[in-house]
Amino acid sequence: MKFKEYDTVRIIKDCEDGVKKGEIGTILMVFEEPREAYEVEILDEEGNPKIQCTLLPDELELVEN
């Protein structure tokens, strides 16, 4: 697995549901089956939940804290 729960990640390509390249999110859940995927929560500028979506590893990169 590439990421773990609570990792901070950057979206590296535009995705469905209006998720844009460059947005920052937090891994909420890790899925191993049927394939590796991650439930990611993205907040708006005010810190309110904007969207929660499932993304694949090639759509994310780790943000170093």
PDB file of C-alpha atoms in Angstrom, residues 9-55:
ATOM      1  CA  VAL A   9      -2.243  13.838   0.068  1.00  0.00           C
ATOM      2  CA  ARG A  10      -2.351  16.091  -2.995  1.00  0.00           C
ATOM      3  CA  ILE A  11      -4.625  15.278  -5.920  1.00  0.00           C
ATOM      4  CA  ILE A  12      -2.401  14.994  -9.005  1.00  0.00           C
ATOM      5  CA  LYS A  13      -5.094  14.953 -11.710  1.00  0.00           C
ATOM      6  CA  ASP A  14      -8.627  16.226 -12.144  1.00  0.00           C
ATOM      7  CA  CYS A  15     -11.162  13.607 -11.050  1.00  0.00           C
ATOM      8  CA  GLU A  16     -14.903  13.121 -11.055  1.00  0.00           C
ATOM      9  CA  ASP A  17     -17.197  15.091  -8.735  1.00  0.00           C
ATOM     10  CA  GLY A  18     -15.285  18.340  -9.247  1.00  0.00           C
ATOM     11  CA  VAL A  19     -12.088  17.242  -7.519  1.00  0.00           C
ATOM     12  CA  LYS A  20      -9.286  19.322  -9.052  1.00  0.00           C
ATOM     13  CA  LYS A  21      -5.581  18.737  -9.486  1.00  0.00           C
ATOM     14  CA  GLY A  22      -3.634  20.381  -6.652  1.00  0.00           C
ATOM     15  CA  GLU A  23      -6.305  20.067  -3.959  1.00  0.00           C
ATOM     16  CA  ILE A  24      -5.184  18.704  -0.592  1.00  0.00           C
ATOM     17  CA  GLY A  25      -7.004  15.953   1.263  1.00  0.00           C
ATOM     18  CA  THR A  26      -6.719  13.423   4.077  1.00  0.00           C
ATOM     19  CA  ILE A  27      -6.899   9.646   3.731  1.00  0.00           C
ATOM     20  CA  LEU A  28      -9.873   8.430   5.798  1.00  0.00           C
ATOM     21  CA  MET A  29      -9.946   4.784   4.787  1.00  0.00           C
ATOM     22  CA  VAL A  30      -7.739   2.349   2.882  1.00  0.00           C
ATOM     23  CA  PHE A  31      -9.219  -0.329   0.600  1.00  0.00           C
ATOM     24  CA  GLU A  32      -7.245  -3.379  -0.518  1.00  0.00           C
ATOM     25  CA  GLU A  33      -9.983  -5.323  -2.320  1.00  0.00           C
ATOM     26  CA  PRO A  34     -11.028  -5.545  -5.081  1.00  0.00           C
ATOM     27  CA  ARG A  35      -8.075  -3.207  -5.723  1.00  0.00           C
ATOM     28  CA  GLU A  36      -6.074  -0.596  -3.878  1.00  0.00           C
ATOM     29  CA  ALA A  37      -8.066   2.621  -3.367  1.00  0.00           C
ATOM     30  CA  TYR A  38      -8.429   5.395  -0.804  1.00  0.00           C
ATOM     31  CA  GLU A  39     -11.360   7.290   0.685  1.00  0.00           C
ATOM     32  CA  VAL A  40     -10.211  10.912   0.747  1.00  0.00           C
ATOM     33  CA  GLU A  41     -11.805  13.941   2.420  1.00  0.00           C
ATOM     34  CA  ILE A  42     -11.115  17.358   0.919  1.00  0.00           C
ATOM     35  CA  LEU A  43     -11.868  20.540   2.871  1.00  0.00           C
ATOM     36  CA  ASP A  44     -12.747  23.977   1.525  1.00  0.00           C
ATOM     37  CA  GLU A  45     -10.779  27.153   2.288  1.00  0.00           C
ATOM     38  CA  GLU A  46     -12.655  27.595   5.577  1.00  0.00           C
ATOM     39  CA  GLY A  47     -11.944  24.058   6.795  1.00  0.00           C
ATOM     40  CA  ASN A  48     -15.421  22.685   6.109  1.00  0.00           C
ATOM     41  CA  PRO A  49     -15.854  19.343   4.337  1.00  0.00           C
ATOM     42  CA  LYS A  50     -16.073  19.954   0.589  1.00  0.00           C
ATOM     43  CA  ILE A  51     -16.176  16.404  -0.747  1.00  0.00           C
ATOM     44  CA  GLN A  52     -15.407  12.838   0.216  1.00  0.00           C
ATOM     45  CA  CYS A  53     -14.491  10.491  -2.617  1.00  0.00           C
ATOM     46  CA  THR A  54     -12.671   7.298  -3.449  1.00  0.00           C
ATOM     47  CA  LEU A  55      -9.461   7.722  -5.435  1.00  0.00           C
TER      48      LEU A  55
END
